[in-house]
Short mmCIF file of C-alpha atoms and ligand atoms in Angstrom, two decimals:
data_model
loop_
_atom_site.label_atom_id
_atom_site.label_comp_id
_atom_site.label_asym_id
_atom_site.label_seq_id
_atom_site.Cartn_x
_atom_site.Cartn_y
_atom_site.Cartn_z
CA MET A 69 0.05 -0.08 0.14
CA VAL A 70 2.89 2.17 0.85
CA GLY A 71 4.34 1.71 -2.64
CA LEU A 72 1.08 2.05 -4.28
CA ASN A 73 0.72 5.60 -2.56
CA ALA A 74 4.25 6.50 -3.03
CA LEU A 75 3.61 5.71 -7.10
CA VAL A 76 0.42 7.78 -6.74
CA ALA A 77 2.71 10.56 -5.41
CA MET A 78 5.08 10.19 -8.06
CA ALA A 79 2.37 10.24 -10.80
CA THR A 80 0.75 13.42 -9.32
CA ILE A 81 4.45 15.00 -9.08
CA LEU A 82 5.10 13.81 -12.68
CA LEU A 83 1.49 15.51 -13.94
CA VAL A 84 2.42 18.60 -11.89
CA VAL A 85 5.78 19.04 -13.57
CA ALA A 86 4.61 18.04 -17.02
CA ALA A 87 1.88 21.06 -16.69
CA SER A 88 4.29 23.13 -14.73
CA PRO A 89 5.95 25.90 -16.54
CA SER A 90 9.59 25.00 -17.22
CA THR A 91 10.17 26.80 -20.37
CA GLY A 92 12.70 29.31 -19.31
CA GLU A 93 10.37 32.07 -21.59
CA PHE A 94 9.46 35.07 -19.11
CA VAL A 95 6.97 37.70 -20.18
CA PHE A 96 8.45 40.08 -17.92
CA GLN A 97 12.04 38.90 -18.33
CA ASP A 98 13.57 41.58 -15.91
CA ILE A 99 11.10 41.57 -13.00
CA PHE A 100 9.05 38.41 -12.72
CA ASN A 101 11.75 35.68 -13.51
CA ASP A 102 11.52 33.06 -10.69
CA PRO A 103 11.41 29.84 -13.05
CA GLU A 104 9.13 27.95 -10.75
CA ARG A 105 6.59 30.72 -10.42
CA ASP A 106 6.77 32.91 -13.31
CA SER A 107 8.02 30.91 -16.64
CA LEU A 108 5.30 30.62 -19.20
CA LEU A 109 3.19 27.74 -19.39
CA HIS A 110 2.13 26.39 -22.67
CA GLY A 111 -1.37 25.09 -23.00
CA THR A 112 -4.98 25.71 -23.86
CA PHE A 113 -8.01 26.67 -21.89
CA PRO A 114 -10.89 24.22 -21.85
CA GLU A 115 -12.88 23.72 -24.72
CA GLY A 116 -15.92 26.12 -24.84
CA PHE A 117 -14.07 28.66 -23.29
CA ILE A 118 -15.79 32.17 -23.30
CA TRP A 119 -13.65 35.09 -24.74
CA GLY A 120 -14.89 38.59 -24.53
CA ALA A 121 -14.25 42.26 -23.62
CA SER A 122 -16.35 44.59 -21.20
CA THR A 123 -17.48 47.94 -21.05
CA ALA A 124 -20.17 50.01 -19.02
CA ALA A 125 -22.89 52.46 -20.34
CA TYR A 126 -21.99 55.64 -18.68
CA GLN A 127 -18.25 55.33 -19.59
CA ILE A 128 -18.81 54.73 -23.51
CA GLU A 129 -22.25 55.95 -24.75
CA GLY A 130 -22.54 59.48 -24.30
CA ALA A 131 -26.01 61.01 -25.29
CA TRP A 132 -26.47 61.74 -21.65
CA ASP A 133 -29.65 63.60 -22.09
CA GLU A 134 -30.86 62.51 -25.65
CA GLU A 135 -33.90 60.87 -26.63
CA GLY A 136 -35.80 60.95 -23.30
CA LYS A 137 -32.77 59.70 -20.95
CA GLY A 138 -32.95 60.52 -17.60
CA PRO A 139 -30.19 61.93 -15.42
CA ASN A 140 -28.34 59.53 -13.40
CA VAL A 141 -25.85 59.90 -10.30
CA TRP A 142 -22.99 60.10 -12.57
CA ASP A 143 -24.44 62.83 -14.78
CA VAL A 144 -25.13 64.99 -11.56
CA PHE A 145 -21.73 64.27 -9.96
CA THR A 146 -19.62 65.10 -13.20
CA HIS A 147 -21.34 68.42 -13.52
CA ILE A 148 -20.29 69.45 -10.21
CA PRO A 149 -16.94 71.49 -10.62
CA GLY A 150 -14.16 69.92 -8.90
CA LYS A 151 -15.19 66.19 -8.92
CA THR A 152 -13.32 64.87 -11.96
CA HIS A 153 -10.08 65.24 -13.62
CA GLN A 154 -10.23 68.31 -15.21
CA ASP A 155 -14.08 68.50 -14.59
CA GLN A 156 -14.22 66.07 -17.47
CA THR A 157 -17.72 64.12 -17.86
CA GLY A 158 -19.15 61.21 -19.73
CA ASP A 159 -21.78 63.72 -21.92
CA VAL A 160 -20.43 62.31 -24.96
CA ALA A 161 -17.55 59.68 -24.27
CA CYS A 162 -17.05 57.33 -26.97
CA ASP A 163 -20.44 58.19 -28.48
CA SER A 164 -21.23 54.47 -28.60
CA TYR A 165 -25.45 55.54 -28.42
CA HIS A 166 -24.24 56.70 -32.38
CA ASN A 167 -21.12 54.43 -32.91
CA TYR A 168 -22.20 51.03 -31.85
CA GLN A 169 -21.76 49.39 -34.94
CA ARG A 170 -18.23 50.08 -35.21
CA ASP A 171 -18.04 48.72 -31.64
CA ILE A 172 -19.40 45.28 -33.10
CA GLU A 173 -16.82 45.26 -35.77
CA MET A 174 -14.13 45.80 -33.25
CA LEU A 175 -15.34 42.75 -31.54
CA GLN A 176 -15.31 40.91 -34.35
CA GLU A 177 -11.90 42.04 -35.35
CA LEU A 178 -10.66 40.58 -32.02
CA GLY A 179 -12.52 37.29 -32.50
CA LEU A 180 -14.91 37.39 -29.40
CA THR A 181 -17.54 35.15 -28.30
CA HIS A 182 -18.97 37.77 -25.96
CA TYR A 183 -19.54 41.40 -25.32
CA ARG A 184 -20.10 42.36 -21.79
CA PHE A 185 -21.76 45.79 -21.68
CA SER A 186 -24.42 47.63 -19.06
CA LEU A 187 -27.81 48.91 -19.77
CA SER A 188 -28.34 52.53 -18.67
CA TRP A 189 -31.16 52.17 -15.98
CA ALA A 190 -31.88 55.90 -16.43
CA ARG A 191 -31.94 55.67 -20.19
CA ILE A 192 -34.56 52.89 -19.82
CA PHE A 193 -36.56 54.45 -16.86
CA PRO A 194 -35.76 58.11 -16.88
CA THR A 195 -37.43 58.20 -13.21
CA GLY A 196 -35.75 55.25 -12.00
CA PHE A 197 -39.32 53.83 -11.32
CA THR A 198 -40.37 50.81 -13.70
CA ILE A 199 -42.98 52.76 -15.29
CA GLN A 200 -43.29 54.06 -18.84
CA ALA A 201 -40.06 52.89 -20.45
CA ASN A 202 -38.38 55.25 -22.90
CA GLU A 203 -39.09 53.26 -26.02
CA ALA A 204 -35.88 54.76 -27.68
CA ALA A 205 -33.68 53.35 -25.04
CA LEU A 206 -35.45 50.01 -25.68
CA LYS A 207 -34.37 50.14 -29.57
CA TYR A 208 -31.40 51.12 -29.00
CA TYR A 209 -30.49 48.11 -26.64
CA HIS A 210 -32.45 45.98 -28.99
CA ALA A 211 -30.38 46.99 -31.97
CA VAL A 212 -26.59 46.71 -30.42
CA ILE A 213 -28.10 43.11 -29.29
CA ASP A 214 -29.32 42.24 -32.82
CA GLY A 215 -26.07 43.30 -34.10
CA LEU A 216 -24.04 41.39 -31.59
CA LEU A 217 -25.94 38.08 -32.70
CA ALA A 218 -25.89 38.83 -36.36
CA ALA A 219 -22.25 39.49 -36.07
CA GLY A 220 -21.87 35.78 -34.22
CA ILE A 221 -21.21 37.29 -30.42
CA GLN A 222 -23.23 36.55 -27.63
CA PRO A 223 -24.29 39.93 -25.51
CA ALA A 224 -23.52 39.32 -21.87
CA VAL A 225 -25.60 42.27 -19.78
CA THR A 226 -25.03 44.03 -16.47
CA LEU A 227 -27.97 45.36 -15.47
CA TYR A 228 -26.41 48.25 -13.00
CA HIS A 229 -22.72 49.21 -13.56
CA PHE A 230 -22.65 52.57 -11.21
CA ASP A 231 -24.98 54.63 -12.88
CA LEU A 232 -28.04 54.89 -10.51
CA PRO A 233 -30.93 57.31 -11.72
CA HIS A 234 -30.77 60.50 -10.02
CA VAL A 235 -34.34 60.07 -8.66
CA LEU A 236 -33.61 56.92 -6.76
CA GLU A 237 -30.65 58.55 -5.30
CA GLU A 238 -32.62 61.57 -4.14
CA ILE A 239 -34.78 58.94 -2.02
CA GLY A 240 -31.41 57.63 -0.35
CA GLY A 241 -29.87 55.33 -3.10
CA TRP A 242 -28.39 52.26 -1.86
CA GLU A 243 -28.76 53.51 1.72
CA ASN A 244 -32.50 52.93 1.27
CA GLU A 245 -33.47 49.60 1.64
CA MET A 246 -36.23 49.83 -0.63
CA MET A 247 -33.85 50.12 -3.20
CA ALA A 248 -33.58 46.34 -3.50
CA LEU A 249 -37.24 45.85 -4.21
CA TYR A 250 -36.81 48.77 -7.07
CA PHE A 251 -33.61 46.90 -8.41
CA GLN A 252 -35.84 44.05 -8.77
CA ALA A 253 -38.60 45.47 -10.64
CA TYR A 254 -35.94 46.97 -13.17
CA ALA A 255 -34.29 43.66 -13.65
CA ASP A 256 -37.61 41.89 -14.04
CA PHE A 257 -38.36 44.27 -16.65
CA CYS A 258 -35.02 43.50 -18.57
CA PHE A 259 -35.38 39.87 -18.31
CA ASN A 260 -38.87 39.92 -19.67
CA GLU A 261 -37.88 42.74 -22.61
CA PHE A 262 -34.48 41.25 -23.47
CA GLY A 263 -33.97 37.84 -22.11
CA ASP A 264 -34.92 35.47 -25.34
CA LYS A 265 -31.69 37.22 -26.58
CA VAL A 266 -29.46 37.32 -23.42
CA LYS A 267 -28.03 34.05 -21.94
CA LEU A 268 -25.69 35.64 -19.76
CA TRP A 269 -26.79 38.28 -17.18
CA PHE A 270 -25.08 40.29 -14.29
CA THR A 271 -26.77 42.13 -11.40
CA ILE A 272 -24.64 44.76 -10.06
CA ASN A 273 -20.90 45.72 -11.04
CA GLU A 274 -18.63 45.92 -8.15
CA PRO A 275 -20.57 46.35 -5.19
CA LYS A 276 -17.77 47.30 -2.96
CA VAL A 277 -16.36 49.83 -5.22
CA ILE A 278 -20.10 51.63 -5.34
CA ALA A 279 -20.14 51.50 -1.43
CA ILE A 280 -16.83 52.59 -0.29
CA GLN A 281 -16.06 55.18 -3.21
CA GLY A 282 -19.82 56.58 -3.50
CA TYR A 283 -21.00 56.24 0.21
CA GLU A 284 -17.86 56.47 2.34
CA ALA A 285 -15.07 58.10 0.80
CA GLY A 286 -17.20 60.07 -1.55
CA ILE A 287 -14.97 60.30 -4.66
CA PHE A 288 -17.55 58.75 -6.86
CA ALA A 289 -20.89 59.59 -7.60
CA PRO A 290 -23.11 59.82 -5.67
CA GLY A 291 -20.31 61.37 -3.69
CA LYS A 292 -21.89 60.76 -0.04
CA THR A 293 -19.32 60.69 2.82
CA ARG A 294 -20.79 58.55 5.58
CA PRO A 295 -17.75 57.08 7.16
CA GLY A 296 -17.59 53.91 8.93
CA TYR A 297 -21.50 53.39 8.11
CA GLY A 298 -21.88 54.06 4.21
CA THR A 299 -20.00 50.93 3.01
CA TYR A 300 -21.58 48.55 5.19
CA ARG A 301 -25.09 50.01 4.49
CA ALA A 302 -24.96 50.33 0.61
CA VAL A 303 -23.59 46.72 0.30
CA HIS A 304 -26.40 45.25 2.59
CA THR A 305 -28.84 46.50 0.11
CA MET A 306 -27.13 45.70 -2.91
CA ILE A 307 -26.78 42.04 -1.55
CA LYS A 308 -30.41 41.93 -1.12
CA ALA A 309 -31.24 43.82 -4.31
CA HIS A 310 -29.05 40.87 -6.20
CA ALA A 311 -30.50 38.17 -4.59
CA ARG A 312 -34.12 39.23 -5.22
CA ALA A 313 -33.18 39.58 -9.02
CA TRP A 314 -31.52 36.14 -8.99
CA HIS A 315 -34.76 34.63 -7.69
CA THR A 316 -36.98 36.62 -9.99
CA TYR A 317 -34.82 35.17 -12.88
CA ASP A 318 -34.39 31.61 -11.55
CA GLN A 319 -38.58 31.35 -10.88
CA LYS A 320 -39.95 33.59 -13.85
CA TYR A 321 -37.67 33.47 -16.48
CA ARG A 322 -34.99 30.39 -16.41
CA PRO A 323 -37.37 27.81 -17.20
CA GLN A 324 -38.06 29.41 -20.71
CA GLN A 325 -34.80 31.33 -21.39
CA GLY A 326 -32.24 29.33 -20.00
CA GLY A 327 -29.61 31.71 -18.99
CA LYS A 328 -27.30 32.32 -16.29
CA ILE A 329 -27.12 35.01 -13.91
CA SER A 330 -24.62 36.09 -11.04
CA ILE A 331 -23.03 39.12 -9.53
CA VAL A 332 -19.87 40.75 -10.35
CA PHE A 333 -17.12 41.31 -7.41
CA ASN A 334 -13.81 43.27 -7.58
CA SER A 335 -10.72 42.16 -5.68
CA PHE A 336 -6.98 42.86 -5.44
CA TRP A 337 -4.75 39.85 -4.26
CA SER A 338 -3.93 40.43 -0.82
CA GLU A 339 -0.44 39.13 0.35
CA PRO A 340 1.20 39.13 3.62
CA ALA A 341 3.86 41.63 3.76
CA ASP A 342 5.99 39.48 5.82
CA PRO A 343 4.94 35.64 5.16
CA ASN A 344 6.74 34.85 8.40
CA SER A 345 4.70 37.37 10.59
CA ALA A 346 1.32 35.53 11.87
CA ALA A 347 -0.09 38.93 12.52
CA ASP A 348 0.50 39.81 8.65
CA ARG A 349 -0.89 36.48 7.23
CA ALA A 350 -4.10 37.18 9.61
CA ALA A 351 -4.09 40.72 8.34
CA ALA A 352 -4.23 39.71 4.42
CA ASP A 353 -6.76 36.88 5.14
CA ARG A 354 -8.74 39.54 6.93
CA MET A 355 -8.38 41.64 4.10
CA ARG A 356 -9.37 39.36 1.60
CA MET A 357 -12.28 38.80 3.80
CA PHE A 358 -13.12 42.24 3.81
CA GLU A 359 -12.70 42.88 0.24
CA LEU A 360 -14.26 40.22 -1.25
CA GLY A 361 -15.46 37.71 1.24
CA SER A 362 -17.92 40.21 2.81
CA VAL A 363 -19.73 40.18 -0.68
CA ALA A 364 -19.23 36.71 -1.56
CA ASN A 365 -19.72 34.82 1.57
CA PRO A 366 -23.51 35.95 2.22
CA ILE A 367 -24.15 34.52 -1.75
CA PHE A 368 -21.59 31.57 -2.14
CA GLY A 369 -21.13 30.54 1.61
CA ASN A 370 -23.66 30.67 4.46
CA GLY A 371 -25.87 33.47 3.86
CA ASP A 372 -23.93 35.92 6.38
CA TYR A 373 -21.00 37.97 6.30
CA PRO A 374 -17.60 36.23 7.16
CA ASP A 375 -16.81 35.89 11.05
CA VAL A 376 -13.71 37.99 10.82
CA VAL A 377 -15.27 40.84 9.23
CA LYS A 378 -18.40 40.86 11.83
CA GLN A 379 -15.59 40.52 14.61
CA ALA A 380 -13.64 43.33 13.32
CA VAL A 381 -16.21 45.76 13.11
CA ALA A 382 -17.86 44.83 16.32
CA ASN A 383 -14.51 45.27 18.14
CA LEU A 384 -13.91 48.81 16.62
CA SER A 385 -17.40 49.74 16.86
CA ALA A 386 -17.07 48.65 20.89
CA LEU A 387 -13.57 50.69 21.05
CA GLN A 388 -15.95 53.82 19.68
CA GLU A 389 -18.38 53.00 22.62
CA LEU A 390 -21.06 52.08 20.23
CA THR A 391 -23.59 49.94 21.99
CA VAL A 392 -24.14 48.03 18.64
CA SER A 393 -21.99 47.10 15.77
CA ARG A 394 -22.17 49.58 12.79
CA LEU A 395 -22.07 46.24 10.36
CA PRO A 396 -25.74 45.69 9.50
CA VAL A 397 -27.04 42.27 10.48
CA PHE A 398 -29.21 39.99 8.08
CA THR A 399 -32.58 38.24 9.27
CA GLU A 400 -32.50 34.50 9.05
CA GLN A 401 -34.73 34.79 6.73
CA GLU A 402 -32.60 37.38 4.63
CA LYS A 403 -29.94 34.68 4.88
CA LEU A 404 -32.21 31.83 3.25
CA LEU A 405 -32.98 34.22 0.44
CA ILE A 406 -29.44 35.49 -0.30
CA LYS A 407 -27.45 32.19 0.08
CA GLY A 408 -27.03 30.48 -3.06
CA THR A 409 -28.18 33.16 -5.47
CA ALA A 410 -25.45 32.99 -8.15
CA ASP A 411 -24.86 30.62 -11.24
CA PHE A 412 -21.16 31.38 -11.32
CA PHE A 413 -18.47 33.58 -9.79
CA GLY A 414 -17.85 37.11 -11.77
CA LEU A 415 -14.74 38.24 -10.60
CA ASN A 416 -13.13 41.65 -11.85
CA HIS A 417 -9.03 41.88 -10.93
CA TYR A 418 -6.30 44.16 -11.93
CA SER A 419 -3.62 44.32 -9.23
CA THR A 420 -1.90 43.04 -5.85
CA ARG A 421 -0.67 44.67 -2.75
CA PHE A 422 0.96 43.66 0.59
CA VAL A 423 -0.68 43.80 3.60
CA ALA A 424 0.73 44.24 6.95
CA HIS A 425 -1.24 44.26 10.41
CA LYS A 426 -2.10 47.80 11.96
CA GLU A 427 -3.14 47.66 15.32
CA ALA A 428 -6.65 48.99 16.19
CA ILE A 429 -6.52 52.36 17.26
CA PHE A 430 -9.35 54.50 18.93
CA ASN A 431 -10.64 56.94 16.36
CA PRO A 432 -13.77 59.07 16.95
CA VAL A 433 -14.90 59.05 13.59
CA PRO A 434 -15.00 55.56 12.69
CA THR A 435 -14.04 54.51 8.91
CA VAL A 436 -14.01 51.23 7.20
CA PHE A 437 -10.32 51.60 6.49
CA ASP A 438 -9.77 51.38 10.32
CA ASP A 439 -11.91 48.28 10.92
CA MET A 440 -9.73 46.46 8.28
CA GLN A 441 -6.66 47.09 10.58
CA ALA A 442 -4.40 46.86 7.62
CA GLU A 443 -1.68 48.59 6.01
CA PHE A 444 -1.06 48.57 2.27
CA SER A 445 2.47 48.35 0.50
CA SER A 446 4.05 47.22 -2.72
CA ASP A 447 7.43 46.42 -4.02
CA PRO A 448 9.00 49.43 -6.04
CA ALA A 449 10.06 47.16 -8.83
CA TRP A 450 6.34 46.23 -9.85
CA PRO A 451 5.63 47.89 -13.09
CA GLN A 452 3.08 50.82 -12.50
CA ALA A 453 0.05 51.43 -14.75
CA ALA A 454 -1.14 55.20 -15.18
CA SER A 455 -4.01 54.23 -12.66
CA GLU A 456 -2.15 55.22 -9.29
CA TRP A 457 -3.74 51.81 -7.30
CA LEU A 458 -2.84 49.48 -10.42
CA LYS A 459 0.42 47.51 -10.07
CA VAL A 460 1.43 44.89 -12.92
CA VAL A 461 1.63 41.73 -10.51
CA PRO A 462 0.75 38.61 -12.87
CA TRP A 463 1.52 36.11 -9.83
CA GLY A 464 -1.23 37.53 -7.64
CA PHE A 465 -4.06 36.68 -10.50
CA ARG A 466 -3.26 32.90 -10.03
CA GLY A 467 -3.40 33.34 -5.92
CA LEU A 468 -6.71 35.14 -6.18
CA LEU A 469 -8.22 32.16 -8.37
CA ASN A 470 -7.15 29.84 -6.41
CA TRP A 471 -8.41 31.68 -3.08
CA VAL A 472 -11.63 31.64 -4.62
CA LYS A 473 -11.66 27.84 -5.59
CA GLU A 474 -10.53 27.29 -1.88
CA ASN A 475 -13.02 29.33 -0.43
CA TYR A 476 -16.15 28.76 -2.74
CA GLY A 477 -15.33 25.03 -4.08
CA ASP A 478 -15.41 24.21 -7.66
CA VAL A 479 -17.75 27.22 -8.54
CA PRO A 480 -17.31 28.13 -12.46
CA ILE A 481 -15.48 31.42 -12.43
CA TYR A 482 -15.75 33.94 -15.15
CA VAL A 483 -13.31 37.04 -15.00
CA THR A 484 -15.15 39.81 -15.94
CA GLU A 485 -12.62 42.26 -16.22
CA ASN A 486 -8.90 42.33 -16.24
CA GLY A 487 -6.80 45.09 -18.18
CA VAL A 488 -4.08 47.84 -17.53
CA SER A 489 -4.08 51.66 -18.11
CA GLU A 490 -1.64 53.87 -19.61
CA PRO A 491 -1.62 57.79 -19.35
CA ASP A 492 -3.36 59.83 -21.87
CA GLY A 493 -0.92 61.96 -24.08
CA PRO A 494 0.02 61.78 -27.94
CA MET A 495 -1.71 59.24 -29.62
CA ASN A 496 0.69 55.90 -28.74
CA LEU A 497 -0.67 52.58 -30.28
CA ASP A 498 2.43 50.74 -29.43
CA ASP A 499 1.23 49.74 -25.86
CA GLU A 500 3.87 47.36 -24.88
CA LEU A 501 3.13 47.20 -21.30
CA ARG A 502 -0.64 46.23 -22.30
CA CYS A 503 0.53 43.46 -24.39
CA LYS A 504 2.70 42.04 -21.68
CA TYR A 505 -0.02 42.58 -19.01
CA TYR A 506 -2.51 40.24 -21.26
CA ARG A 507 0.18 37.87 -22.26
CA ALA A 508 1.22 37.37 -18.22
CA TYR A 509 -1.93 37.85 -16.42
CA LEU A 510 -3.64 35.30 -19.33
CA ASN A 511 -0.91 32.73 -18.28
CA GLU A 512 -1.36 32.90 -14.82
CA ALA A 513 -5.32 32.33 -15.38
CA LEU A 514 -3.95 29.15 -17.67
CA LYS A 515 -1.88 28.04 -14.64
CA ALA A 516 -4.92 28.37 -12.30
CA SER A 517 -7.19 26.35 -14.84
CA LYS A 518 -4.69 23.55 -15.93
CA VAL A 519 -2.10 22.98 -13.11
CA ASP A 520 -4.36 24.07 -10.16
CA GLY A 521 -7.76 22.72 -11.30
CA VAL A 522 -9.45 26.08 -10.89
CA ASN A 523 -13.03 25.96 -12.84
CA LEU A 524 -12.25 28.86 -15.20
CA ARG A 525 -14.70 29.32 -18.05
CA GLY A 526 -14.40 32.64 -19.20
CA TYR A 527 -12.49 35.74 -19.30
CA PHE A 528 -13.47 39.26 -20.65
CA ALA A 529 -11.04 42.19 -20.97
CA TRP A 530 -11.00 45.38 -19.59
CA THR A 531 -11.80 47.29 -21.83
CA LEU A 532 -12.77 47.39 -25.57
CA MET A 533 -11.71 50.94 -26.17
CA ASP A 534 -10.51 53.98 -24.08
CA ASN A 535 -13.44 55.57 -22.21
CA PHE A 536 -14.45 57.55 -19.07
CA GLU A 537 -12.49 56.52 -16.55
CA TRP A 538 -14.91 57.87 -13.52
CA ALA A 539 -13.31 60.22 -11.43
CA SER A 540 -9.85 60.11 -13.54
CA GLY A 541 -12.03 61.26 -16.61
CA PHE A 542 -9.88 60.87 -19.84
CA SER A 543 -6.62 60.80 -18.23
CA GLU A 544 -6.15 56.75 -17.98
CA ARG A 545 -6.78 54.88 -21.05
CA PHE A 546 -7.33 51.00 -20.77
CA GLY A 547 -8.59 50.47 -24.21
CA LEU A 548 -7.53 47.89 -26.74
CA TYR A 549 -8.52 50.34 -29.20
CA HIS A 550 -7.52 54.04 -29.07
CA VAL A 551 -10.38 56.45 -29.14
CA ASP A 552 -9.73 59.90 -30.12
CA PHE A 553 -11.61 62.19 -27.81
CA ASN A 554 -10.97 65.51 -29.75
CA ASP A 555 -12.56 64.13 -33.05
CA PRO A 556 -16.22 64.62 -33.27
CA ALA A 557 -16.26 61.25 -34.85
CA ARG A 558 -14.41 59.72 -31.69
CA THR A 559 -12.37 57.72 -34.08
CA ARG A 560 -11.30 54.31 -33.07
CA ARG A 561 -8.13 52.63 -33.78
CA ALA A 562 -6.60 49.22 -32.72
CA LYS A 563 -3.38 49.21 -30.58
CA LYS A 564 -0.81 46.74 -30.72
CA SER A 565 -2.45 44.95 -27.56
CA ALA A 566 -5.55 44.43 -29.90
CA ALA A 567 -3.41 41.97 -32.10
CA THR A 568 -1.63 40.48 -28.88
CA PHE A 569 -5.14 39.70 -27.20
CA ALA A 570 -6.69 38.34 -30.75
CA GLN A 571 -3.83 36.22 -31.01
CA ILE A 572 -4.74 34.49 -27.63
CA VAL A 573 -7.93 34.37 -28.36
CA LYS A 574 -7.76 32.68 -31.59
CA GLU A 575 -5.45 30.01 -30.05
CA ASN A 576 -7.89 29.49 -27.03
CA GLY A 577 -4.28 30.28 -24.88
CA PHE A 578 -0.47 29.68 -25.33
CA PRO A 579 0.08 26.59 -27.54
CA ALA A 580 3.66 26.03 -28.25
CA ALA A 581 5.08 26.58 -31.71
CA ASP A 582 6.20 22.82 -31.35
CA ALA A 583 3.32 21.90 -28.96
CA GLU A 584 4.18 18.15 -29.42
CA ALA A 585 7.86 18.26 -28.25
CA LYS A 586 7.01 20.76 -25.28
CA THR A 587 4.05 18.44 -23.98
CA GLU A 588 6.66 15.06 -24.19
CA LEU A 589 8.26 14.69 -20.85
C1 NAG B 274 -11.68 41.05 18.41
O1 NAG B 274 -11.47 41.14 19.90
C2 NAG B 274 -11.31 39.95 20.53
C3 NAG B 274 -11.23 40.23 22.08
O2 NAG B 274 -10.37 41.33 22.25
C4 NAG B 274 -9.89 39.09 19.94
O3 NAG B 274 -9.71 38.27 20.52
C5 NAG B 274 -10.27 39.10 18.35
O4 NAG B 274 -9.27 38.57 17.69
C6 NAG B 274 -10.50 40.36 17.88
N1 NAG B 274 -11.02 40.07 16.43
C7 NAG B 274 -10.66 41.42 15.18
C8 NAG B 274 -10.82 40.68 13.77
O5 NAG B 274 -10.26 42.17 15.61
#
């Protein structure tokens, strides 16, 4: 028996070695060149792998007040001086409201199977409430969807990507628990209207970003600052809104329409600053739970927030002499409503950071950042994107994908966003950093899939073309295609990375030129 075990162990090792990188090829030869960790793996993604690019309505559509569209929180926010880079707005953006046919052409050039875009809630329902849909909006989205289908590309639709109708914000936005019901009604309408053609749905994009930036830090729309409370209250309502929308689809539409629906999370990879420090390891784990677990555990776990998050917020609340924790509580009935409301795990990922433990301090003004008891840092050698927060660390992607599998089991994962920004400046189509980013990050995804057995089913690049990057305006360019924002036609031009990405898509990964020789051991 021992002999057999040893044989099995050896076979396993051989298998890992066979699938492990050992080619001696590196994407970032000078920075990430650990042969075990960083060398390029040859191989392909599973059959039927989904390849897409993502966008969001406010970032590309423009036509902010055309043909009956109502104002949303970003329309209002960007029109307040001082809120965005050089007071830039998404009033016109890429003007995709008029240029969507060119967008579809670009998706075809990339050879993609799917296009992830979002519906503008306030374009469809100018008042936010589900009364009197705007016919022009329905006509527009049907034209986009029909155009995609005619081009052989599947629509993958986000119901809500940051742009809450302004009228709904005026009655409290996500701090108002009624929003869960209003969102459910809006989702119900969209499933009924578009669901015979749309088979992949996302309810809410990045609830944590909306909550922290919009309701705590106030640097994104709606620009509210409720330190220590805003994040938790907004997230609490969004989780319930998502769950209600999922049940509506599951009960009312899935039997006829047969699609899949989930939510989209965002997460860094948090690596302990000192791997030998138990406190730093705990801080990194706490950070993963705050950032990703606090939205993923309710849905993919036991219906509730992670214990470590509940404890940390309760501890800090007690320190602030509050009689109850600032973290809201789900009722048992709500936990049952929320648990299991996802058909797959939607994950946006860009970057990695080191996390060190920070002692809890008494701060009379509570903040979600104090609650985390974490301090962030990075390695100065990591390549820096135009976005201050975005350092290029390919191996962190593999760590995060494995963490999802370890915590939530064999759930199918779609990476719904991944990409890198360059600064605005004279037109540069030779985007070397982005070419390397996609090769390196996608190769780490391949290792997660082939070597680690992570159930990765699809990947969407962020983003199809340069667009309005929220508070950063047009100063950070994330596109595979360049957009000339000084040109009234908003001309799009393929960057070098478009060809790099298209090649990986076409080959479904990284087959070696001499695939036979390299898979032989
Ligand atoms: C909360 O406080 C308790 C009691 O002091 C401590 O044991 C626990 O580690 C703390 N948890 C967190 C996450 O801060």
